Amino acid sequence: MSGVNIEPSGRFMTIDINNRRYRFHAIWLRDNALDPLTRSPDNGQKLISLRDICPDTRIVSADRVSTKLRVRFSPEEKTIEYGIDWLEQHQYDSQPSLQPGWTPAEIQTWDADTVDTGLTEQFNDLQTDAQLKYQWLQCIARYGFARATSGPIEEGALFKVVSMFGYVRETNYGRHFDVKTQINPNNLAYTGLGLQAHTDNPYRDPVPTLQILYCLESSAVGGENMIVDGFRAAQRLRAENSEWFDLLAGHCAHFEFAGESGVSLKARKPIIELSPDGELVAIRFNNRSTATITDVPFEKMEAYYAAYRRLAEIIDDPAMEISFRLQPGDCFVVDNTRVLHARKAYTGQGTRWLQGCYADKDSLLSTLSSYQMSAS
Ligand code: NM2
Ligand code: OGA
Ligand code: ZN
């Protein structure tokens, strides 16, 4: 009645945990051993490679001992204990069926009707209240966006935002860039033109995964910002026409930037990027940087364009967007693989000046996850 059974070959076993039955393979269990000869107790890194594990590894015995499962392997003659909780958390025998375009439970897609509590905080509160800062950073992970207001109106203040979680990603635009009207701009961002909702730098591989835009001057008329959840837009496209979704996910577009001498950036990537099991990984959408699309077969090109047009219409639909006006000292952070940002045209007597920079999501997620670990 221990609820543990070894399959006669020893290649896998079953265990009942909380009224569910899970199978685990010998090779998987052996690879995931936590003993000090398999993993360093100091840093958790693996000390052995798969080559060190016999391909004919078998389970010889398996016994439940209180909250542990004790497993003996051949031919190594090694006994390893696994927490039953750990096995339940890491089981791979009962997986949900996933639709292409699925998103993990940790993220929440949104549109104009979504209440944005927690998305906007006072800059100084974020610097002094660790719990609030954690919640705000969590918003970036969950919604792909967060905003801070009333920060210092001084050059370089955007770096204080980056140092809340990670590091700047330097590019040909510099460690940071000044978004203001320029004479002979190398990029249309440096004009007063409106910018359709876009993700930045789709011509880069990998793309910068976070962007910070920090306002220092905003007396010009216009220049409001809008943001759109690209994941929600992709899911809406799929709901409307799954073939169109598949076309944008299944073929590469081309993106290019060669606006300054010595720079020629090119990337061949889909507009909707999925993982092999269909998870939404990234949206690349930037009309100004789209290059000639050649990787869609002739028979599918017209439908591809129809799909691309429809995605653009969804992105431009006001029902999808949150809009706001940045005042000096205000800033926002976007997940540049997911949330598109836009700005209205600006003109007039006054000035508009934002400082921007890129950073990456891996350090944001690492910061969040180490908070969780220290809290638990
Ligand atoms: N700037 C502001 O991705 C883009 O080309 C958008 C980026 C020049 C760094 C503008
Ligand atoms: C950009 C951009 C928005 C703005 O620089 O990439 O989108 O509000 N700017 O000027
Ligand atoms: Zn931009």
Coordinates of C-alpha atoms and ligand atoms in Angstrom, one line a residue:
M1 CA 0.0 0.0 0.0
S2 CA 3.0 2.3 -0.3
G3 CA 1.7 3.6 -3.7
V4 CA 5.1 2.9 -5.2
N5 CA 5.6 0.4 -8.1
I6 CA 8.6 -0.3 -10.2
E7 CA 7.9 -1.4 -13.8
P8 CA 9.4 -4.9 -14.3
S9 CA 12.2 -3.6 -16.6
G10 CA 13.2 -1.0 -14.0
R11 CA 13.1 1.7 -16.7
F12 CA 10.4 3.7 -14.8
M13 CA 8.4 3.6 -11.7
T14 CA 5.0 5.0 -10.5
I15 CA 4.2 6.8 -7.3
D16 CA 0.8 8.0 -6.0
I17 CA 1.0 11.5 -4.6
N18 CA -2.2 13.3 -3.3
N19 CA -4.5 10.9 -5.2
R20 CA -2.6 11.3 -8.5
R21 CA -0.4 8.7 -10.1
Y22 CA 2.8 9.8 -11.7
R23 CA 5.5 7.9 -13.7
F24 CA 9.2 8.8 -13.4
H25 CA 11.9 7.3 -15.6
A26 CA 15.1 5.9 -14.1
I27 CA 17.3 8.0 -16.3
W28 CA 15.4 11.2 -15.3
L29 CA 15.5 10.4 -11.6
R30 CA 19.2 9.6 -11.8
D31 CA 20.0 12.8 -13.7
N32 CA 18.1 14.8 -11.1
A33 CA 19.8 13.4 -8.1
L34 CA 20.7 16.0 -5.5
D35 CA 23.5 14.2 -3.8
P36 CA 26.8 16.0 -3.3
L37 CA 28.6 14.0 -5.9
T38 CA 26.0 14.9 -8.5
R39 CA 25.5 18.6 -7.6
S40 CA 27.7 20.9 -5.7
P41 CA 26.2 21.7 -2.3
D42 CA 27.9 25.1 -2.5
N43 CA 26.3 26.5 -5.7
G44 CA 23.9 23.8 -6.9
Q45 CA 25.7 23.4 -10.2
K46 CA 25.9 19.9 -11.7
L47 CA 29.3 18.2 -11.2
I48 CA 28.7 15.3 -13.7
S49 CA 27.5 15.2 -17.3
L50 CA 25.1 12.8 -18.9
R51 CA 28.0 10.8 -20.2
D52 CA 28.8 9.9 -16.6
I53 CA 25.4 8.3 -16.2
C54 CA 25.0 4.8 -17.7
P55 CA 22.4 4.7 -20.5
D56 CA 21.1 1.4 -19.0
T57 CA 20.4 2.9 -15.6
R58 CA 17.6 1.0 -13.9
I59 CA 15.5 1.4 -10.7
V60 CA 16.3 -1.6 -8.4
S61 CA 14.2 -0.5 -5.4
A62 CA 12.0 2.5 -4.5
D63 CA 10.6 3.1 -1.0
R64 CA 8.6 5.8 0.5
V65 CA 10.3 6.9 3.8
S66 CA 8.2 9.5 5.5
T67 CA 8.2 12.6 3.2
K68 CA 11.0 11.1 0.9
L69 CA 11.2 8.6 -1.8
R70 CA 14.4 6.5 -1.6
V71 CA 15.5 5.1 -4.9
R72 CA 18.3 2.6 -5.6
F73 CA 19.8 2.5 -9.1
S74 CA 21.8 -0.1 -11.0
P75 CA 24.4 -0.6 -12.3
E76 CA 25.8 2.3 -10.2
E77 CA 24.6 0.9 -6.9
K78 CA 23.7 4.3 -5.8
T79 CA 20.8 5.3 -3.5
I80 CA 19.3 8.8 -3.8
E81 CA 16.4 10.4 -1.8
Y82 CA 13.9 12.8 -3.4
G83 CA 11.4 14.9 -1.5
I84 CA 7.8 13.7 -2.4
D85 CA 6.9 17.4 -2.7
W86 CA 9.7 18.0 -5.0
L87 CA 8.5 15.1 -7.2
E88 CA 5.0 16.4 -7.3
Q89 CA 6.2 19.9 -8.2
H90 CA 8.4 18.5 -11.0
Q91 CA 6.2 15.8 -12.4
Y92 CA 6.0 15.5 -16.2
D93 CA 3.4 12.9 -16.5
S94 CA 0.3 15.1 -16.5
Q95 CA 0.7 18.0 -18.8
P96 CA -2.1 20.4 -19.9
S97 CA -2.9 20.4 -23.6
L98 CA -1.7 23.7 -24.9
Q99 CA -3.1 25.9 -27.7
P100 CA -0.6 27.7 -29.9
G101 CA -0.2 31.1 -28.4
W102 CA -0.6 30.1 -24.8
T103 CA 1.0 32.1 -22.0
P104 CA 2.1 30.9 -18.6
A105 CA 0.1 31.6 -15.5
E106 CA 2.6 34.2 -14.2
I107 CA 1.6 36.6 -16.9
Q108 CA -1.7 38.4 -17.5
T109 CA -2.6 39.9 -20.8
W110 CA -4.7 43.1 -20.8
D111 CA -6.5 45.7 -22.9
A112 CA -7.9 49.2 -22.4
D113 CA -10.5 47.9 -19.9
T114 CA -8.0 46.4 -17.6
V115 CA -7.7 48.2 -14.3
D116 CA -4.1 49.3 -13.9
T117 CA -3.7 49.3 -10.1
G118 CA -0.2 48.8 -9.0
L119 CA 1.2 49.7 -12.4
T120 CA 2.0 53.3 -11.4
E121 CA 4.0 54.3 -8.3
Q122 CA 5.8 57.4 -7.0
F123 CA 9.5 57.2 -7.9
N124 CA 10.7 58.0 -4.4
D125 CA 8.4 55.4 -2.8
L126 CA 10.0 52.8 -5.1
Q127 CA 13.5 53.8 -3.9
T128 CA 12.6 53.6 -0.2
D129 CA 10.0 50.8 0.1
A130 CA 11.4 47.4 -0.8
Q131 CA 8.0 45.7 -0.8
L132 CA 6.5 48.3 -3.1
K133 CA 9.5 48.0 -5.4
Y134 CA 9.1 44.2 -5.5
Q135 CA 5.4 44.6 -6.4
W136 CA 6.2 47.2 -9.1
L137 CA 8.9 45.0 -10.6
Q138 CA 6.4 42.1 -10.5
C139 CA 4.0 44.2 -12.6
I140 CA 6.7 44.4 -15.4
A141 CA 6.9 40.6 -15.3
R142 CA 3.1 40.1 -15.2
Y143 CA 1.8 42.9 -17.4
G144 CA 4.9 43.8 -19.4
F145 CA 4.6 47.4 -18.2
A146 CA 5.0 49.7 -15.2
R147 CA 5.2 53.4 -14.7
A148 CA 6.7 55.7 -12.1
T149 CA 6.0 59.4 -11.5
S150 CA 7.5 62.4 -9.8
G151 CA 11.1 61.3 -10.0
P152 CA 14.2 63.5 -10.2
I153 CA 14.3 65.8 -13.2
E154 CA 17.9 65.2 -14.0
E155 CA 19.9 63.6 -16.7
G156 CA 20.8 59.9 -16.0
A157 CA 17.9 59.4 -13.6
L158 CA 16.7 56.5 -15.8
F159 CA 19.8 54.5 -14.6
K160 CA 18.3 54.6 -11.1
V161 CA 15.3 52.6 -12.5
V162 CA 17.6 50.1 -14.2
S163 CA 19.6 49.6 -11.0
M164 CA 16.4 48.6 -9.2
F165 CA 16.7 45.2 -11.0
G166 CA 19.7 44.9 -13.4
Y167 CA 22.0 46.3 -16.0
V168 CA 21.9 48.5 -19.0
R169 CA 22.2 46.9 -22.5
E170 CA 24.4 49.2 -24.5
T171 CA 23.8 49.5 -28.3
N172 CA 24.9 51.6 -31.2
Y173 CA 22.4 54.2 -29.8
G174 CA 24.6 54.4 -26.7
R175 CA 24.3 53.4 -23.1
H176 CA 21.3 55.7 -23.1
F177 CA 19.8 57.8 -25.9
D178 CA 18.1 61.2 -26.0
V179 CA 14.7 61.1 -27.7
K180 CA 14.3 64.7 -28.9
T181 CA 14.0 66.4 -32.2
Q182 CA 17.3 66.4 -34.0
I183 CA 18.5 67.9 -37.3
N184 CA 19.4 65.0 -39.7
P185 CA 18.1 62.3 -37.3
N186 CA 19.4 58.8 -37.8
N187 CA 16.1 57.4 -36.6
L188 CA 12.5 58.7 -37.0
A189 CA 12.2 58.5 -33.2
Y190 CA 14.3 61.7 -33.1
T191 CA 11.7 63.8 -34.9
G192 CA 8.3 65.2 -33.9
L193 CA 6.5 62.6 -35.9
G194 CA 3.9 60.3 -34.3
L195 CA 5.2 56.7 -33.9
Q196 CA 2.8 53.9 -34.4
A197 CA 2.8 51.3 -31.7
H198 CA 6.0 49.3 -32.1
T199 CA 8.6 47.2 -30.3
D200 CA 12.1 48.6 -30.5
N201 CA 15.0 47.2 -32.4
P202 CA 13.4 44.1 -34.0
Y203 CA 16.4 44.3 -36.3
R204 CA 18.6 43.2 -33.4
D205 CA 19.1 39.5 -32.5
P206 CA 18.6 39.1 -29.6
V207 CA 16.3 42.2 -29.2
P208 CA 16.7 44.2 -26.0
T209 CA 14.0 42.7 -23.8
L210 CA 13.3 45.8 -21.7
Q211 CA 13.1 49.5 -22.5
I212 CA 13.0 52.4 -20.1
L213 CA 11.8 55.8 -21.3
Y214 CA 12.2 58.7 -18.8
C215 CA 10.8 62.2 -19.4
L216 CA 12.9 65.3 -18.7
E217 CA 11.0 67.9 -20.7
S218 CA 7.4 67.9 -22.0
S219 CA 6.1 71.3 -22.8
A220 CA 5.5 70.6 -26.5
V221 CA 1.9 70.1 -27.7
G222 CA 1.2 66.5 -28.2
G223 CA 3.6 63.6 -27.6
E224 CA 1.3 61.5 -25.5
N225 CA 2.3 57.8 -25.1
M226 CA 0.2 54.7 -25.7
I227 CA 1.0 51.1 -24.9
V228 CA -0.6 47.9 -26.3
D229 CA -0.2 44.4 -25.1
G230 CA 1.1 42.6 -28.1
F231 CA 0.4 39.2 -26.6
R232 CA -3.3 40.2 -26.2
A233 CA -3.2 41.4 -29.8
A234 CA -1.8 38.1 -31.0
Q235 CA -4.4 36.1 -29.0
R236 CA -7.1 38.3 -30.5
L237 CA -5.8 37.6 -34.0
R238 CA -5.8 33.9 -33.2
A239 CA -9.4 34.0 -31.9
E240 CA -10.5 35.8 -35.1
N241 CA -8.6 33.8 -37.6
S242 CA -6.2 31.0 -36.5
E243 CA -4.8 30.6 -40.0
W244 CA -3.6 34.2 -39.9
F245 CA -2.1 33.6 -36.5
D246 CA -0.3 30.5 -37.9
L247 CA 1.0 32.4 -40.9
L248 CA 2.6 35.2 -38.8
A249 CA 4.0 32.6 -36.4
G250 CA 5.1 30.2 -39.0
H251 CA 7.2 32.4 -41.3
C252 CA 10.0 34.8 -40.8
A253 CA 9.8 38.4 -41.5
H254 CA 12.9 40.6 -42.1
F255 CA 13.9 43.6 -40.1
E256 CA 16.6 46.1 -40.9
F257 CA 18.3 49.2 -39.6
A258 CA 21.1 51.0 -41.5
G259 CA 20.4 54.7 -40.6
E260 CA 23.9 55.6 -39.5
S261 CA 27.3 54.9 -41.0
G262 CA 29.0 51.7 -39.8
V263 CA 25.7 50.2 -38.7
S264 CA 23.8 47.5 -40.6
L265 CA 21.6 45.5 -38.4
K266 CA 19.5 42.7 -39.8
A267 CA 17.3 40.0 -38.3
R268 CA 15.2 37.2 -39.8
K269 CA 12.5 36.5 -37.2
P270 CA 8.7 35.9 -37.2
I271 CA 6.4 38.7 -36.2
I272 CA 4.8 36.3 -33.7
E273 CA 7.5 34.1 -32.1
L274 CA 6.4 30.9 -30.4
S275 CA 8.4 28.3 -28.5
P276 CA 8.4 24.7 -29.9
D277 CA 5.3 23.9 -27.8
G278 CA 3.5 27.0 -28.8
E279 CA 4.1 29.4 -26.0
L280 CA 4.1 33.1 -27.0
V281 CA 7.7 34.2 -26.7
A282 CA 7.8 37.5 -28.5
I283 CA 6.2 40.0 -30.8
R284 CA 8.3 42.0 -33.2
F285 CA 6.3 44.8 -34.7
N286 CA 7.9 47.9 -36.1
N287 CA 6.7 49.3 -39.4
R288 CA 9.7 51.6 -39.7
S289 CA 12.1 48.8 -39.6
T290 CA 10.4 46.1 -41.6
A291 CA 12.5 44.9 -44.5
T292 CA 11.4 43.0 -47.6
I293 CA 9.6 39.8 -46.7
T294 CA 10.9 36.9 -48.8
D295 CA 10.4 33.9 -46.7
V296 CA 6.7 33.3 -47.3
P297 CA 5.9 31.1 -50.3
F298 CA 4.2 32.7 -53.2
E299 CA 0.9 30.8 -52.5
K300 CA 0.7 32.2 -49.0
M301 CA 2.0 35.8 -49.6
E302 CA -1.4 37.5 -50.0
A303 CA -2.8 35.7 -47.0
Y304 CA 0.3 36.7 -45.0
Y305 CA -0.2 40.3 -45.9
A306 CA -3.9 40.1 -44.9
A307 CA -2.8 38.6 -41.5
Y308 CA -0.2 41.3 -41.1
R309 CA -2.7 44.0 -41.9
R310 CA -5.2 42.6 -39.4
L311 CA -2.7 42.4 -36.6
A312 CA -1.8 46.0 -37.3
E313 CA -5.5 47.0 -37.2
I314 CA -5.9 45.2 -33.8
I315 CA -2.8 46.9 -32.5
D316 CA -4.2 50.3 -33.6
D317 CA -7.6 49.7 -32.1
P318 CA -8.1 52.1 -29.2
A319 CA -9.9 49.3 -27.3
M320 CA -6.4 47.7 -26.9
E321 CA -4.4 50.7 -25.6
I322 CA -3.6 52.5 -22.4
S323 CA -2.6 56.1 -22.9
F324 CA -0.9 58.6 -20.7
R325 CA 1.2 61.8 -20.8
L326 CA 4.6 61.8 -19.3
Q327 CA 5.5 64.8 -17.2
P328 CA 9.1 65.7 -16.4
G329 CA 10.3 63.1 -13.8
D330 CA 7.9 60.4 -15.0
C331 CA 9.0 57.2 -16.7
F332 CA 7.8 53.9 -17.9
V333 CA 9.3 50.4 -18.5
V334 CA 8.1 48.0 -21.1
D335 CA 8.8 44.4 -21.8
N336 CA 10.0 45.0 -25.4
T337 CA 9.3 41.4 -26.4
R338 CA 5.6 41.9 -25.6
V339 CA 4.3 45.4 -25.0
L340 CA 4.3 47.9 -27.9
H341 CA 4.7 51.6 -27.2
A342 CA 3.6 54.5 -29.4
R343 CA 3.7 58.3 -29.3
K344 CA 1.5 61.0 -30.7
A345 CA 3.1 63.6 -33.0
Y346 CA 4.3 66.7 -31.2
T347 CA 4.8 70.3 -32.4
G348 CA 4.7 73.8 -31.1
Q349 CA 6.7 76.2 -29.0
G350 CA 7.7 73.9 -26.2
T351 CA 10.2 71.1 -26.0
R352 CA 10.0 67.4 -25.5
W353 CA 12.9 65.3 -24.2
L354 CA 13.0 61.7 -23.1
Q355 CA 16.0 59.7 -22.1
G356 CA 15.8 56.1 -23.0
C357 CA 17.8 53.0 -22.5
Y358 CA 17.6 49.2 -22.9
A359 CA 18.0 46.5 -20.3
D360 CA 17.2 42.8 -20.1
K361 CA 14.4 40.7 -18.6
D362 CA 16.7 37.9 -17.4
S363 CA 18.1 40.1 -14.6
L364 CA 14.6 41.4 -13.7
L365 CA 13.3 37.9 -13.4
S366 CA 16.3 36.8 -11.5
T367 CA 15.9 39.7 -9.0
L368 CA 12.2 38.8 -8.6
S369 CA 12.9 35.2 -8.1
S370 CA 15.7 35.8 -5.5
Y371 CA 13.3 38.0 -3.6
Q372 CA 10.8 35.1 -3.5
M373 CA 13.5 32.7 -2.4
S374 CA 14.6 35.0 0.5
A375 CA 11.0 35.6 1.5
S376 CA 10.1 31.8 1.6
Ligands
NM2_1 N1 15.9 54.6 -30.7 C1 15.1 55.6 -29.9 O1 13.7 50.5 -32.7 C2 13.8 51.6 -33.1 O2 14.4 51.9 -34.1 C3 13.1 52.7 -32.4 C4 15.0 53.5 -31.1 C5 16.5 55.3 -31.8 C6 16.9 54.1 -29.8 C7 13.9 53.9 -32.0
OGA2 C1 11.5 55.4 -29.0 C2 10.1 55.7 -28.8 C3 8.6 57.2 -27.8 C4 8.4 58.6 -27.4 O1 12.3 56.2 -28.7 O2 11.7 54.2 -29.3 O3 9.2 55.0 -29.2 O4 7.5 58.8 -26.5 N1 9.8 56.9 -28.3 O5 9.1 59.5 -27.8
ZN3 ZN 10.3 53.0 -29.5

